[in-house]
Short mmCIF file of C-alpha atoms in Angstrom, two decimals:
data_model
loop_
_atom_site.label_atom_id
_atom_site.label_comp_id
_atom_site.label_asym_id
_atom_site.label_seq_id
_atom_site.Cartn_x
_atom_site.Cartn_y
_atom_site.Cartn_z
CA UNK A 1 -16.61 7.69 0.12
CA UNK A 2 -14.59 9.95 -0.10
CA UNK A 3 -15.24 13.17 -2.61
CA UNK A 4 -12.77 12.12 -5.19
CA UNK A 5 -13.87 8.62 -5.11
CA UNK A 6 -17.79 10.12 -5.63
CA UNK A 7 -16.24 12.33 -8.30
CA UNK A 8 -14.79 9.15 -9.80
CA UNK A 9 -17.07 7.43 -9.50
CA UNK A 10 -19.32 9.31 -11.12
CA UNK A 11 -17.25 10.50 -13.54
CA UNK A 12 -17.25 6.53 -14.45
CA UNK A 13 -20.84 6.79 -14.65
CA UNK A 14 -21.54 9.28 -17.05
CA UNK A 15 -18.41 7.73 -19.42
CA UNK A 16 -20.36 4.14 -19.25
CA UNK A 17 -23.77 5.68 -19.07
CA UNK A 18 -24.20 3.97 -15.59
CA UNK A 19 -24.55 6.53 -12.59
CA UNK A 20 -25.42 5.21 -8.97
CA UNK A 21 -26.86 7.96 -6.64
CA UNK A 22 -25.56 8.05 -3.35
CA UNK A 23 -28.26 7.37 -0.82
CA UNK A 24 -30.14 10.61 0.36
CA UNK A 25 -27.86 12.53 -2.61
CA UNK A 26 -29.56 13.95 -6.05
CA UNK A 27 -26.15 12.19 -7.63
CA UNK A 28 -22.71 10.85 -6.98
CA UNK A 29 -21.29 14.91 -6.58
CA UNK A 30 -24.41 16.12 -5.60
CA UNK A 31 -25.98 18.18 -8.73
CA UNK A 32 -28.11 16.50 -11.43
CA UNK A 33 -26.16 16.58 -15.04
CA UNK A 34 -28.53 17.14 -17.95
CA UNK A 35 -27.47 17.18 -21.49
CA UNK A 36 -27.51 20.63 -22.83
CA UNK A 37 -30.09 21.07 -26.11
CA UNK A 38 -29.73 23.07 -29.02
CA UNK A 39 -26.81 23.56 -28.48
CA UNK A 40 -25.88 24.42 -32.49
CA UNK A 41 -22.43 23.23 -34.30
CA UNK A 42 -19.48 23.86 -32.57
CA UNK A 43 -17.93 27.51 -33.46
CA UNK A 44 -14.99 27.30 -35.78
CA UNK A 45 -12.56 28.77 -34.01
CA UNK A 46 -12.91 26.02 -31.43
CA UNK A 47 -12.42 23.08 -33.36
CA UNK A 48 -8.40 22.78 -33.07
CA UNK A 49 -8.71 22.90 -29.53
CA UNK A 50 -11.41 20.03 -29.04
CA UNK A 51 -8.96 18.14 -31.46
CA UNK A 52 -6.92 18.20 -29.02
CA UNK A 53 -8.34 18.03 -25.88
CA UNK A 54 -9.69 14.70 -27.60
CA UNK A 55 -6.21 13.68 -28.47
CA UNK A 56 -5.14 14.40 -25.08
CA UNK A 57 -7.94 12.48 -23.48
CA UNK A 58 -7.30 9.70 -25.67
CA UNK A 59 -3.44 9.44 -24.82
CA UNK A 60 -4.47 9.64 -20.93
CA UNK A 61 -6.78 7.00 -21.55
CA UNK A 62 -4.42 4.45 -22.87
CA UNK A 63 -1.80 5.56 -20.27
CA UNK A 64 -4.82 4.68 -17.42
CA UNK A 65 -5.67 1.20 -19.70
CA UNK A 66 -2.07 0.81 -19.41
CA UNK A 67 -1.38 1.30 -15.85
CA UNK A 68 -4.37 -1.08 -15.03
CA UNK A 69 -2.79 -3.72 -16.91
CA UNK A 70 0.21 -3.39 -14.91
CA UNK A 71 -1.38 -3.09 -11.39
CA UNK A 72 -3.67 -6.45 -12.30
CA UNK A 73 -0.21 -7.96 -13.26
CA UNK A 74 1.38 -7.25 -9.91
CA UNK A 75 -2.27 -7.90 -8.09
CA UNK A 76 -2.15 -11.66 -9.87
CA UNK A 77 1.54 -11.44 -8.53
CA UNK A 78 0.97 -10.82 -5.35
CA UNK A 79 -1.72 -13.01 -4.75
CA UNK A 80 0.52 -16.26 -6.32
CA UNK A 81 1.97 -15.99 -3.30
CA UNK A 82 1.01 -18.64 -0.99
CA UNK A 83 0.25 -17.72 2.64
CA UNK A 84 2.77 -18.71 5.49
CA UNK A 85 2.13 -21.99 6.82
CA UNK A 86 3.87 -23.08 9.86
CA UNK A 87 6.11 -19.64 11.07
CA UNK A 88 9.29 -21.95 11.92
CA UNK A 89 9.99 -22.99 8.64
CA UNK A 90 12.61 -21.15 6.40
CA UNK A 91 11.51 -18.55 4.32
CA UNK A 92 14.67 -18.87 1.71
CA UNK A 93 14.14 -21.10 -1.21
CA UNK A 94 17.27 -23.13 -1.39
CA UNK A 95 17.86 -22.88 -5.61
CA UNK A 96 21.41 -24.10 -5.14
CA UNK A 97 19.92 -27.75 -3.86
#
């Protein structure tokens, strides 16, 4: 598995609460992450920026979900094509009769 796949797998695990560890590794990306405690409230000057980040993340999640649906539809279409049975048979369909 390459680094990008490990990072994406780890990010997915963090978002779902399920992180699978690679054999011989402390975590998917090599470092165990621990939720910080006692951070206090978000500083007022960062509130607007944090809200913008959240809005943008939600937009991206929506775009990714849409792309996933389209990709799954394309995959279903590709899988619906029957395999070639006879190499000598015509590959064209006569729709005019």
